Amino acid sequence: MTFLDFKNCLALIMFYHKKIIVVIALVLLAGTSFCQVDSLPSKKRKSSYLDTNYVVRYKDRLVVSLYQSTRNYKFDMSPIGLKDSSGADLIKYSTNSNLGTGIGFDYDKISFSIGRSTPGTEKEIRQKGKTSSFNLAFSLNGKRHRIETFYRSYMGFYDSNYGKFGYQANDTNIIHYQNPRMSVKEFRTKFFWYFNKKRRFSYAAAYSNTQRQLKSAGTFLVAANVYGLVVKSDTGLIPYPSRPFYPESPDLIRVRSIGFSFKPGFSYNLVLFKRLFANVTFLWGPELQFRKFSDTDRGDKKSAAFGFSEAEFRGSIGYNGKYLYFYYFLMSDLNRISTKTIFIDKTLIYQGGVIGYRFKFNNKFSKWLQANKYYNIDRKSTRLNSSH
């Protein structure tokens, strides 16, 4: 992580801190309240917060994962009411997705990962330009909840709608319109609440590697989400062939959006032979957005909108053994930012492969952490079922 990346990350967080900190605090307070309610004694409550016939928890293991993945970040724009038969009105910005490599660490409820993308080939850079990216993620798993926080930064996009520039589909030497000054910075926090009434389902078994699902199970869930997004280019976001179709904002240079959403959904783990698994997770719901569009000639325009404009899909399939695991995953986020004159769809498609191992981790630090009352506020202690 370079000083510039760190500086940009801090700048984005500070830019939104007044709105984001309040919402994050409310989300964390709500999560703590749920945890405290669940920790109250009850005659009907089981001694374990998960059914050990369905889920194994590895609280005495440090999980180390190596992953390779691609993140395809898309930013599509289309005018409302003005259409062109050749497609000149459509703008389909995309990153030049290269293979990213990273490492992740998971311990019980805590997850952290960091990675960077590899440079593309000379031909890819000549045709689509160069995209530099940085991703930082942190998550916390609880009894029935999960908190995810991440920062994403991308610089350099190309327009995949090559038809308006005179290229044909069978042309192997397409030189896409490139906007090397276009950047996207996004900070996002998500809070997931799993109903998991029978305590048989584990989301961590499919993605966080600190647990293992032994039998098939699923649950309904809800997710609260807050994010800050800035898309900008000092040379303009609208390519010249498309500007006649955007009379209200031909010199658009910056789009900022702050969003809050609440999404219900469902997640299911299919398990065979206690080791082979597949997961499907889907969420969709309403979102409240506060947007700001900046134009070099027309100044800033601020607006707010509410609608069902956010959806999320996640899936994974692979092998999850006692210590060794490997799997393929696919994650997709969709946000629509629309005005009276423009539709803007922001899509992230994140996919890749993971291989990892659970190492014995039993030392003074782990014992202190497991004994800490604040760390264990959301659950009672559970014995590890090591017979599987």
mmCIF file of C-alpha atoms in Angstrom:
data_model
loop_
_atom_site.group_PDB
_atom_site.id
_atom_site.type_symbol
_atom_site.label_atom_id
_atom_site.label_comp_id
_atom_site.label_asym_id
_atom_site.label_seq_id
_atom_site.Cartn_x
_atom_site.Cartn_y
_atom_site.Cartn_z
ATOM 1 C CA MET A 1 0.000 0.000 0.000
ATOM 2 C CA THR A 2 1.628 3.259 -1.100
ATOM 3 C CA PHE A 3 1.486 6.524 0.813
ATOM 4 C CA LEU A 4 -0.708 7.964 -1.957
ATOM 5 C CA ASP A 5 -3.228 5.096 -1.645
ATOM 6 C CA PHE A 6 -3.285 5.531 2.122
ATOM 7 C CA LYS A 7 -3.691 9.277 1.755
ATOM 8 C CA ASN A 8 -6.572 8.855 -0.724
ATOM 9 C CA CYS A 9 -8.261 6.333 1.578
ATOM 10 C CA LEU A 10 -8.073 8.722 4.534
ATOM 11 C CA ALA A 11 -9.241 11.631 2.384
ATOM 12 C CA LEU A 12 -12.318 9.735 1.224
ATOM 13 C CA ILE A 13 -13.179 8.643 4.749
ATOM 14 C CA MET A 14 -12.738 12.169 6.107
ATOM 15 C CA PHE A 15 -14.809 13.583 3.251
ATOM 16 C CA TYR A 16 -17.799 11.473 4.287
ATOM 17 C CA HIS A 17 -17.068 11.183 7.995
ATOM 18 C CA LYS A 18 -19.979 13.288 9.224
ATOM 19 C CA LYS A 19 -22.608 11.068 7.608
ATOM 20 C CA ILE A 20 -20.805 7.727 7.584
ATOM 21 C CA ILE A 21 -19.572 7.688 11.189
ATOM 22 C CA VAL A 22 -23.082 8.291 12.516
ATOM 23 C CA VAL A 23 -24.560 5.456 10.460
ATOM 24 C CA ILE A 24 -21.726 3.036 11.274
ATOM 25 C CA ALA A 25 -22.118 3.835 14.959
ATOM 26 C CA LEU A 26 -25.843 3.097 14.776
ATOM 27 C CA VAL A 27 -25.194 -0.162 12.911
ATOM 28 C CA LEU A 28 -22.603 -1.286 15.459
ATOM 29 C CA LEU A 29 -24.866 -0.254 18.333
ATOM 30 C CA ALA A 30 -27.708 -2.240 16.823
ATOM 31 C CA GLY A 31 -25.429 -5.245 16.352
ATOM 32 C CA THR A 32 -24.246 -5.013 19.975
ATOM 33 C CA SER A 33 -27.843 -4.783 21.158
ATOM 34 C CA PHE A 34 -28.772 -7.913 19.198
ATOM 35 C CA CYS A 35 -25.757 -9.702 20.627
ATOM 36 C CA GLN A 36 -26.626 -8.748 24.197
ATOM 37 C CA VAL A 37 -30.205 -9.893 23.779
ATOM 38 C CA ASP A 38 -29.059 -13.245 22.423
ATOM 39 C CA SER A 39 -26.667 -13.804 25.310
ATOM 40 C CA LEU A 40 -29.448 -13.722 27.891
ATOM 41 C CA PRO A 41 -30.125 -17.067 29.555
ATOM 42 C CA SER A 42 -33.144 -19.002 28.357
ATOM 43 C CA LYS A 43 -34.550 -22.427 29.119
ATOM 44 C CA LYS A 44 -35.002 -23.044 25.414
ATOM 45 C CA ARG A 45 -31.507 -21.899 24.446
ATOM 46 C CA LYS A 46 -28.940 -24.572 23.548
ATOM 47 C CA SER A 47 -25.529 -24.602 25.181
ATOM 48 C CA SER A 48 -23.931 -23.939 21.796
ATOM 49 C CA TYR A 49 -24.819 -21.029 19.539
ATOM 50 C CA LEU A 50 -24.449 -23.378 16.538
ATOM 51 C CA ASP A 51 -25.636 -26.948 16.162
ATOM 52 C CA THR A 52 -22.358 -28.924 16.088
ATOM 53 C CA ASN A 53 -24.069 -31.666 14.085
ATOM 54 C CA TYR A 54 -24.259 -29.121 11.256
ATOM 55 C CA VAL A 55 -21.332 -26.731 11.814
ATOM 56 C CA VAL A 56 -17.753 -27.086 13.090
ATOM 57 C CA ARG A 57 -16.096 -23.935 14.405
ATOM 58 C CA TYR A 58 -12.291 -23.571 14.403
ATOM 59 C CA LYS A 59 -11.667 -21.081 17.182
ATOM 60 C CA ASP A 60 -8.167 -22.426 17.909
ATOM 61 C CA ARG A 61 -6.895 -22.091 14.313
ATOM 62 C CA LEU A 62 -5.281 -19.271 12.372
ATOM 63 C CA VAL A 63 -6.569 -19.523 8.822
ATOM 64 C CA VAL A 64 -4.214 -18.370 6.063
ATOM 65 C CA SER A 65 -5.531 -18.085 2.496
ATOM 66 C CA LEU A 66 -3.918 -17.321 -0.836
ATOM 67 C CA TYR A 67 -6.204 -16.066 -3.581
ATOM 68 C CA GLN A 68 -6.167 -14.964 -7.177
ATOM 69 C CA SER A 69 -9.094 -13.000 -8.510
ATOM 70 C CA THR A 70 -10.391 -10.446 -10.982
ATOM 71 C CA ARG A 71 -12.486 -7.397 -10.159
ATOM 72 C CA ASN A 72 -14.386 -6.036 -13.143
ATOM 73 C CA TYR A 73 -15.711 -2.606 -12.211
ATOM 74 C CA LYS A 74 -18.322 -1.267 -14.662
ATOM 75 C CA PHE A 75 -19.794 2.210 -14.854
ATOM 76 C CA ASP A 76 -22.534 2.414 -17.514
ATOM 77 C CA MET A 77 -24.333 5.612 -18.552
ATOM 78 C CA SER A 78 -27.336 6.104 -20.824
ATOM 79 C CA PRO A 79 -29.510 9.184 -21.473
ATOM 80 C CA ILE A 80 -33.238 9.156 -20.816
ATOM 81 C CA GLY A 81 -35.304 9.963 -23.909
ATOM 82 C CA LEU A 82 -32.419 10.428 -26.370
ATOM 83 C CA LYS A 83 -31.458 7.268 -28.237
ATOM 84 C CA ASP A 84 -29.233 6.496 -31.193
ATOM 85 C CA SER A 85 -29.551 3.488 -33.494
ATOM 86 C CA SER A 86 -25.781 3.071 -33.655
ATOM 87 C CA GLY A 87 -25.474 3.082 -29.866
ATOM 88 C CA ALA A 88 -23.571 6.371 -29.700
ATOM 89 C CA ASP A 89 -25.681 7.363 -26.698
ATOM 90 C CA LEU A 90 -24.445 4.460 -24.563
ATOM 91 C CA ILE A 91 -21.298 4.729 -22.452
ATOM 92 C CA LYS A 92 -19.937 1.478 -21.014
ATOM 93 C CA TYR A 93 -16.896 2.219 -18.905
ATOM 94 C CA SER A 94 -14.965 -0.742 -17.579
ATOM 95 C CA THR A 95 -11.673 -1.433 -15.865
ATOM 96 C CA ASN A 96 -9.034 -3.398 -17.718
ATOM 97 C CA SER A 97 -9.371 -6.325 -15.324
ATOM 98 C CA ASN A 98 -6.118 -8.044 -14.583
ATOM 99 C CA LEU A 99 -5.423 -10.948 -12.316
ATOM 100 C CA GLY A 100 -5.079 -9.881 -8.709
ATOM 101 C CA THR A 101 -3.130 -11.798 -6.081
ATOM 102 C CA GLY A 102 -3.496 -11.465 -2.349
ATOM 103 C CA ILE A 103 -3.364 -13.036 1.070
ATOM 104 C CA GLY A 104 -6.033 -13.302 3.750
ATOM 105 C CA PHE A 105 -5.951 -14.021 7.464
ATOM 106 C CA ASP A 106 -8.935 -15.303 9.461
ATOM 107 C CA TYR A 107 -9.175 -16.015 13.156
ATOM 108 C CA ASP A 108 -12.489 -17.015 14.700
ATOM 109 C CA LYS A 109 -14.598 -13.881 14.069
ATOM 110 C CA ILE A 110 -11.942 -11.610 12.541
ATOM 111 C CA SER A 111 -10.982 -11.507 8.849
ATOM 112 C CA PHE A 112 -8.477 -9.339 6.995
ATOM 113 C CA SER A 113 -7.191 -9.456 3.422
ATOM 114 C CA ILE A 114 -5.033 -7.328 1.161
ATOM 115 C CA GLY A 115 -4.037 -7.656 -2.488
ATOM 116 C CA ARG A 116 -2.891 -5.918 -5.650
ATOM 117 C CA SER A 117 -3.475 -6.495 -9.349
ATOM 118 C CA THR A 118 -0.781 -7.541 -11.813
ATOM 119 C CA PRO A 119 -0.031 -5.431 -14.925
ATOM 120 C CA GLY A 120 -1.651 -6.421 -18.227
ATOM 121 C CA THR A 121 0.073 -7.392 -21.449
ATOM 122 C CA GLU A 122 1.292 -4.793 -23.926
ATOM 123 C CA LYS A 123 -1.568 -5.635 -26.307
ATOM 124 C CA GLU A 124 -4.200 -5.297 -23.550
ATOM 125 C CA ILE A 125 -2.789 -1.958 -22.443
ATOM 126 C CA ARG A 126 -2.642 -0.680 -26.034
ATOM 127 C CA GLN A 127 -6.273 -1.687 -26.721
ATOM 128 C CA LYS A 128 -7.891 -0.959 -23.348
ATOM 129 C CA GLY A 129 -5.459 1.187 -21.432
ATOM 130 C CA LYS A 130 -4.040 0.571 -17.988
ATOM 131 C CA THR A 131 -6.015 0.264 -14.774
ATOM 132 C CA SER A 132 -4.348 0.624 -11.401
ATOM 133 C CA SER A 133 -6.300 -0.560 -8.387
ATOM 134 C CA PHE A 134 -6.082 -1.028 -4.647
ATOM 135 C CA ASN A 135 -8.447 -2.977 -2.372
ATOM 136 C CA LEU A 136 -8.516 -3.233 1.398
ATOM 137 C CA ALA A 137 -11.106 -5.300 3.304
ATOM 138 C CA PHE A 138 -11.923 -6.143 6.911
ATOM 139 C CA SER A 139 -14.783 -8.209 8.344
ATOM 140 C CA LEU A 140 -16.056 -9.325 11.728
ATOM 141 C CA ASN A 141 -18.233 -12.422 12.262
ATOM 142 C CA GLY A 142 -20.575 -12.726 15.235
ATOM 143 C CA LYS A 143 -23.205 -15.084 16.504
ATOM 144 C CA ARG A 144 -25.853 -14.151 13.966
ATOM 145 C CA HIS A 145 -24.272 -11.177 12.311
ATOM 146 C CA ARG A 146 -21.375 -10.156 10.073
ATOM 147 C CA ILE A 147 -19.821 -6.725 9.514
ATOM 148 C CA GLU A 148 -17.864 -6.021 6.329
ATOM 149 C CA THR A 149 -15.839 -2.876 5.632
ATOM 150 C CA PHE A 150 -13.758 -2.191 2.562
ATOM 151 C CA TYR A 151 -12.076 0.521 0.528
ATOM 152 C CA ARG A 152 -11.676 0.291 -3.262
ATOM 153 C CA SER A 153 -9.732 2.541 -5.604
ATOM 154 C CA TYR A 154 -9.491 2.326 -9.422
ATOM 155 C CA MET A 155 -7.725 4.596 -11.899
ATOM 156 C CA GLY A 156 -8.010 4.184 -15.686
ATOM 157 C CA PHE A 157 -11.135 3.056 -17.599
ATOM 158 C CA TYR A 158 -12.035 2.274 -21.208
ATOM 159 C CA ASP A 159 -15.371 2.411 -23.077
ATOM 160 C CA SER A 160 -16.317 -1.111 -24.189
ATOM 161 C CA ASN A 161 -18.990 0.280 -26.538
ATOM 162 C CA TYR A 162 -16.662 0.289 -29.546
ATOM 163 C CA GLY A 163 -19.435 0.481 -32.186
ATOM 164 C CA LYS A 164 -19.811 4.252 -31.936
ATOM 165 C CA PHE A 165 -16.143 4.632 -32.857
ATOM 166 C CA GLY A 166 -16.546 2.710 -36.134
ATOM 167 C CA TYR A 167 -15.239 -0.702 -35.097
ATOM 168 C CA GLN A 168 -16.942 -3.979 -36.009
ATOM 169 C CA ALA A 169 -17.502 -6.963 -33.707
ATOM 170 C CA ASN A 170 -15.088 -9.158 -35.693
ATOM 171 C CA ASP A 171 -12.284 -6.597 -35.560
ATOM 172 C CA THR A 172 -9.391 -8.082 -33.568
ATOM 173 C CA ASN A 173 -7.483 -4.796 -33.379
ATOM 174 C CA ILE A 174 -10.043 -2.647 -31.611
ATOM 175 C CA ILE A 175 -8.530 0.371 -29.875
ATOM 176 C CA HIS A 176 -11.111 1.348 -27.280
ATOM 177 C CA TYR A 177 -11.732 4.887 -26.148
ATOM 178 C CA GLN A 178 -9.622 5.256 -23.022
ATOM 179 C CA ASN A 179 -9.996 7.601 -20.080
ATOM 180 C CA PRO A 180 -6.776 7.204 -18.070
ATOM 181 C CA ARG A 181 -7.732 10.118 -15.787
ATOM 182 C CA MET A 182 -11.036 8.556 -14.730
ATOM 183 C CA SER A 183 -10.987 7.282 -11.148
ATOM 184 C CA VAL A 184 -13.407 5.577 -8.772
ATOM 185 C CA LYS A 185 -13.042 5.570 -4.997
ATOM 186 C CA GLU A 186 -15.503 3.744 -2.779
ATOM 187 C CA PHE A 187 -15.787 3.191 0.956
ATOM 188 C CA ARG A 188 -18.503 0.788 2.119
ATOM 189 C CA THR A 189 -19.684 -0.844 5.356
ATOM 190 C CA LYS A 190 -22.245 -3.654 5.489
ATOM 191 C CA PHE A 191 -24.044 -5.227 8.428
ATOM 192 C CA PHE A 192 -25.611 -8.683 7.869
ATOM 193 C CA TRP A 193 -28.115 -10.237 10.268
ATOM 194 C CA TYR A 194 -28.858 -13.979 9.868
ATOM 195 C CA PHE A 195 -32.107 -15.227 11.387
ATOM 196 C CA ASN A 196 -30.723 -18.799 11.526
ATOM 197 C CA LYS A 197 -33.514 -19.901 13.857
ATOM 198 C CA LYS A 198 -32.345 -23.536 14.128
ATOM 199 C CA ARG A 199 -28.654 -22.552 14.357
ATOM 200 C CA ARG A 200 -27.714 -24.879 11.531
ATOM 201 C CA PHE A 201 -26.355 -22.420 8.968
ATOM 202 C CA SER A 202 -22.867 -20.891 8.717
ATOM 203 C CA TYR A 203 -22.027 -18.108 6.250
ATOM 204 C CA ALA A 204 -18.411 -18.218 7.447
ATOM 205 C CA ALA A 205 -18.159 -21.809 6.205
ATOM 206 C CA ALA A 206 -18.689 -20.624 2.623
ATOM 207 C CA TYR A 207 -16.523 -17.484 2.592
ATOM 208 C CA SER A 208 -14.556 -16.820 5.798
ATOM 209 C CA ASN A 209 -12.964 -20.272 6.279
ATOM 210 C CA THR A 210 -13.231 -20.245 10.087
ATOM 211 C CA GLN A 211 -16.088 -22.753 10.127
ATOM 212 C CA ARG A 212 -17.196 -25.843 8.191
ATOM 213 C CA GLN A 213 -20.724 -26.793 7.194
ATOM 214 C CA LEU A 214 -21.321 -30.551 7.648
ATOM 215 C CA LYS A 215 -24.940 -30.768 6.485
ATOM 216 C CA SER A 216 -27.039 -28.661 4.132
ATOM 217 C CA ALA A 217 -28.816 -25.665 5.692
ATOM 218 C CA GLY A 218 -30.045 -22.171 4.840
ATOM 219 C CA THR A 219 -31.471 -19.032 6.396
ATOM 220 C CA PHE A 220 -33.210 -15.755 5.666
ATOM 221 C CA LEU A 221 -31.146 -12.634 6.296
ATOM 222 C CA VAL A 222 -31.208 -8.840 6.108
ATOM 223 C CA ALA A 223 -28.383 -6.434 5.356
ATOM 224 C CA ALA A 224 -27.904 -2.749 6.181
ATOM 225 C CA ASN A 225 -25.437 -0.890 4.011
ATOM 226 C CA VAL A 226 -23.785 2.544 3.911
ATOM 227 C CA TYR A 227 -21.321 3.712 1.272
ATOM 228 C CA GLY A 228 -19.549 6.721 -0.192
ATOM 229 C CA LEU A 229 -18.714 6.737 -3.907
ATOM 230 C CA VAL A 230 -16.772 9.292 -5.975
ATOM 231 C CA VAL A 231 -16.314 8.950 -9.750
ATOM 232 C CA LYS A 232 -14.359 11.704 -11.484
ATOM 233 C CA SER A 233 -12.216 12.649 -14.465
ATOM 234 C CA ASP A 234 -10.663 16.080 -14.996
ATOM 235 C CA THR A 235 -10.885 15.477 -18.770
ATOM 236 C CA GLY A 236 -14.615 14.681 -18.599
ATOM 237 C CA LEU A 237 -16.737 11.564 -18.113
ATOM 238 C CA ILE A 238 -18.693 11.878 -21.395
ATOM 239 C CA PRO A 239 -16.762 10.880 -24.575
ATOM 240 C CA TYR A 240 -17.116 13.436 -27.393
ATOM 241 C CA PRO A 241 -19.194 11.175 -29.723
ATOM 242 C CA SER A 242 -21.767 10.785 -26.921
ATOM 243 C CA ARG A 243 -21.983 14.406 -25.730
ATOM 244 C CA PRO A 244 -24.867 15.444 -28.063
ATOM 245 C CA PHE A 245 -27.049 12.921 -26.221
ATOM 246 C CA TYR A 246 -26.282 14.470 -22.824
ATOM 247 C CA PRO A 247 -27.350 18.113 -23.312
ATOM 248 C CA GLU A 248 -27.873 18.663 -19.590
ATOM 249 C CA SER A 249 -24.373 17.569 -18.602
ATOM 250 C CA PRO A 250 -21.998 17.231 -21.584
ATOM 251 C CA ASP A 251 -19.044 18.395 -19.488
ATOM 252 C CA LEU A 252 -19.738 16.147 -16.496
ATOM 253 C CA ILE A 253 -16.500 15.661 -14.552
ATOM 254 C CA ARG A 254 -17.586 14.248 -11.201
ATOM 255 C CA VAL A 255 -20.326 12.100 -9.646
ATOM 256 C CA ARG A 256 -20.617 11.672 -5.899
ATOM 257 C CA SER A 257 -23.132 9.442 -4.155
ATOM 258 C CA ILE A 258 -23.761 8.618 -0.503
ATOM 259 C CA GLY A 259 -26.161 5.711 -0.075
ATOM 260 C CA PHE A 260 -28.012 3.891 2.689
ATOM 261 C CA SER A 261 -29.861 0.650 2.002
ATOM 262 C CA PHE A 262 -31.752 -2.168 3.702
ATOM 263 C CA LYS A 263 -31.880 -5.485 1.836
ATOM 264 C CA PRO A 264 -33.690 -8.720 2.758
ATOM 265 C CA GLY A 265 -32.384 -11.935 1.255
ATOM 266 C CA PHE A 266 -31.645 -15.632 1.529
ATOM 267 C CA SER A 267 -28.505 -17.776 1.794
ATOM 268 C CA TYR A 268 -28.153 -21.559 1.472
ATOM 269 C CA ASN A 269 -25.269 -24.030 1.848
ATOM 270 C CA LEU A 270 -25.565 -27.315 -0.045
ATOM 271 C CA VAL A 271 -23.186 -29.943 1.400
ATOM 272 C CA LEU A 272 -22.158 -33.409 0.164
ATOM 273 C CA PHE A 273 -20.014 -35.873 2.142
ATOM 274 C CA LYS A 274 -19.368 -33.223 4.828
ATOM 275 C CA ARG A 275 -16.694 -31.597 2.652
ATOM 276 C CA LEU A 276 -18.024 -30.628 -0.783
ATOM 277 C CA PHE A 277 -20.170 -27.508 -0.668
ATOM 278 C CA ALA A 278 -21.927 -24.832 -2.720
ATOM 279 C CA ASN A 279 -23.438 -21.572 -1.488
ATOM 280 C CA VAL A 280 -25.925 -19.149 -3.046
ATOM 281 C CA THR A 281 -26.752 -15.775 -1.459
ATOM 282 C CA PHE A 282 -29.071 -13.116 -2.874
ATOM 283 C CA LEU A 283 -30.219 -9.740 -1.489
ATOM 284 C CA TRP A 284 -32.310 -6.931 -2.967
ATOM 285 C CA GLY A 285 -33.905 -3.873 -1.431
ATOM 286 C CA PRO A 286 -34.499 -0.130 -1.234
ATOM 287 C CA GLU A 287 -31.790 2.498 -1.090
ATOM 288 C CA LEU A 288 -31.697 6.176 -0.126
ATOM 289 C CA GLN A 289 -29.130 8.165 -2.120
ATOM 290 C CA PHE A 290 -27.685 11.661 -1.806
ATOM 291 C CA ARG A 291 -26.006 12.592 -5.101
ATOM 292 C CA LYS A 292 -23.928 15.453 -6.409
ATOM 293 C CA PHE A 293 -23.129 15.922 -10.117
ATOM 294 C CA SER A 294 -20.375 18.402 -11.061
ATOM 295 C CA ASP A 295 -20.130 19.992 -14.520
ATOM 296 C CA THR A 296 -17.360 22.367 -15.599
ATOM 297 C CA ASP A 297 -19.851 24.826 -17.172
ATOM 298 C CA ARG A 298 -23.053 24.285 -15.173
ATOM 299 C CA GLY A 299 -21.614 23.857 -11.702
ATOM 300 C CA ASP A 300 -22.914 21.410 -9.100
ATOM 301 C CA LYS A 301 -26.334 19.793 -8.936
ATOM 302 C CA LYS A 302 -27.434 18.054 -5.759
ATOM 303 C CA SER A 303 -30.349 15.628 -5.454
ATOM 304 C CA ALA A 304 -31.765 12.825 -3.335
ATOM 305 C CA ALA A 305 -33.604 9.693 -4.430
ATOM 306 C CA PHE A 306 -35.232 6.612 -2.924
ATOM 307 C CA GLY A 307 -35.956 3.353 -4.720
ATOM 308 C CA PHE A 308 -35.197 -0.328 -5.158
ATOM 309 C CA SER A 309 -31.832 0.374 -6.737
ATOM 310 C CA GLU A 310 -29.407 -2.038 -5.036
ATOM 311 C CA ALA A 311 -28.966 -5.791 -5.487
ATOM 312 C CA GLU A 312 -26.279 -8.263 -4.450
ATOM 313 C CA PHE A 313 -25.443 -11.843 -5.423
ATOM 314 C CA ARG A 314 -22.803 -14.159 -3.982
ATOM 315 C CA GLY A 315 -21.933 -17.749 -4.782
ATOM 316 C CA SER A 316 -19.170 -20.227 -3.995
ATOM 317 C CA ILE A 317 -18.384 -23.891 -4.653
ATOM 318 C CA GLY A 318 -15.503 -26.066 -3.508
ATOM 319 C CA TYR A 319 -13.950 -28.360 -0.910
ATOM 320 C CA ASN A 320 -13.829 -27.600 2.827
ATOM 321 C CA GLY A 321 -11.885 -30.220 4.788
ATOM 322 C CA LYS A 322 -10.761 -30.288 8.392
ATOM 323 C CA TYR A 323 -7.655 -28.215 7.697
ATOM 324 C CA LEU A 324 -7.287 -27.790 3.914
ATOM 325 C CA TYR A 325 -9.865 -25.977 1.771
ATOM 326 C CA PHE A 326 -10.173 -24.551 -1.724
ATOM 327 C CA TYR A 327 -13.065 -23.031 -3.631
ATOM 328 C CA TYR A 328 -14.233 -20.729 -6.425
ATOM 329 C CA PHE A 329 -16.340 -17.670 -5.597
ATOM 330 C CA LEU A 330 -18.380 -15.077 -7.465
ATOM 331 C CA MET A 331 -19.702 -11.824 -5.967
ATOM 332 C CA SER A 332 -21.670 -9.086 -7.695
ATOM 333 C CA ASP A 333 -22.935 -5.689 -6.468
ATOM 334 C CA LEU A 334 -25.291 -3.462 -8.460
ATOM 335 C CA ASN A 335 -26.218 0.161 -7.725
ATOM 336 C CA ARG A 336 -28.331 2.399 -9.951
ATOM 337 C CA ILE A 337 -27.769 6.153 -9.684
ATOM 338 C CA SER A 338 -30.378 7.845 -11.881
ATOM 339 C CA THR A 339 -31.588 11.390 -12.466
ATOM 340 C CA LYS A 340 -34.308 12.855 -14.686
ATOM 341 C CA THR A 341 -31.950 12.779 -17.660
ATOM 342 C CA ILE A 342 -29.374 10.001 -17.032
ATOM 343 C CA PHE A 343 -29.299 6.356 -15.963
ATOM 344 C CA ILE A 344 -26.027 5.355 -14.263
ATOM 345 C CA ASP A 345 -25.403 1.722 -13.300
ATOM 346 C CA LYS A 346 -22.392 0.837 -11.185
ATOM 347 C CA THR A 347 -21.566 -2.878 -11.174
ATOM 348 C CA LEU A 348 -18.761 -4.795 -9.513
ATOM 349 C CA ILE A 349 -18.141 -8.420 -10.521
ATOM 350 C CA TYR A 350 -15.586 -10.060 -8.247
ATOM 351 C CA GLN A 351 -14.549 -13.669 -8.854
ATOM 352 C CA GLY A 352 -11.604 -15.918 -8.193
ATOM 353 C CA GLY A 353 -10.128 -18.936 -6.472
ATOM 354 C CA VAL A 354 -8.949 -19.472 -2.893
ATOM 355 C CA ILE A 355 -6.751 -22.114 -1.302
ATOM 356 C CA GLY A 356 -5.826 -22.158 2.350
ATOM 357 C CA TYR A 357 -4.955 -24.051 5.491
ATOM 358 C CA ARG A 358 -5.952 -23.846 9.155
ATOM 359 C CA PHE A 359 -2.866 -23.661 11.362
ATOM 360 C CA LYS A 360 -2.821 -24.422 15.071
ATOM 361 C CA PHE A 361 -3.020 -21.112 16.921
ATOM 362 C CA ASN A 362 -2.969 -21.567 20.676
ATOM 363 C CA ASN A 363 -0.853 -19.013 22.524
ATOM 364 C CA LYS A 364 -1.095 -16.318 25.181
ATOM 365 C CA PHE A 365 -2.700 -13.851 22.778
ATOM 366 C CA SER A 366 -5.397 -16.259 21.592
ATOM 367 C CA LYS A 367 -6.165 -17.336 25.156
ATOM 368 C CA TRP A 368 -6.432 -13.723 26.265
ATOM 369 C CA LEU A 369 -8.679 -12.889 23.307
ATOM 370 C CA GLN A 370 -10.985 -15.860 23.864
ATOM 371 C CA ALA A 371 -11.271 -14.989 27.565
ATOM 372 C CA ASN A 372 -12.012 -11.320 26.912
ATOM 373 C CA LYS A 373 -15.602 -10.505 27.869
ATOM 374 C CA TYR A 374 -15.972 -7.889 25.133
ATOM 375 C CA TYR A 375 -14.770 -10.276 22.436
ATOM 376 C CA ASN A 376 -17.287 -12.881 23.629
ATOM 377 C CA ILE A 377 -20.186 -10.536 24.257
ATOM 378 C CA ASP A 378 -22.261 -12.051 21.442
ATOM 379 C CA ARG A 379 -22.038 -15.719 22.368
ATOM 380 C CA LYS A 380 -21.327 -18.301 25.007
ATOM 381 C CA SER A 381 -18.199 -20.392 24.729
ATOM 382 C CA THR A 382 -18.506 -23.378 22.434
ATOM 383 C CA ARG A 383 -16.369 -26.489 22.458
ATOM 384 C CA LEU A 384 -14.754 -27.401 19.197
ATOM 385 C CA ASN A 385 -16.044 -30.654 17.803
ATOM 386 C CA SER A 386 -12.762 -32.149 16.544
ATOM 387 C CA SER A 387 -14.082 -35.551 15.520
ATOM 388 C CA HIS A 388 -14.996 -34.460 11.978
#
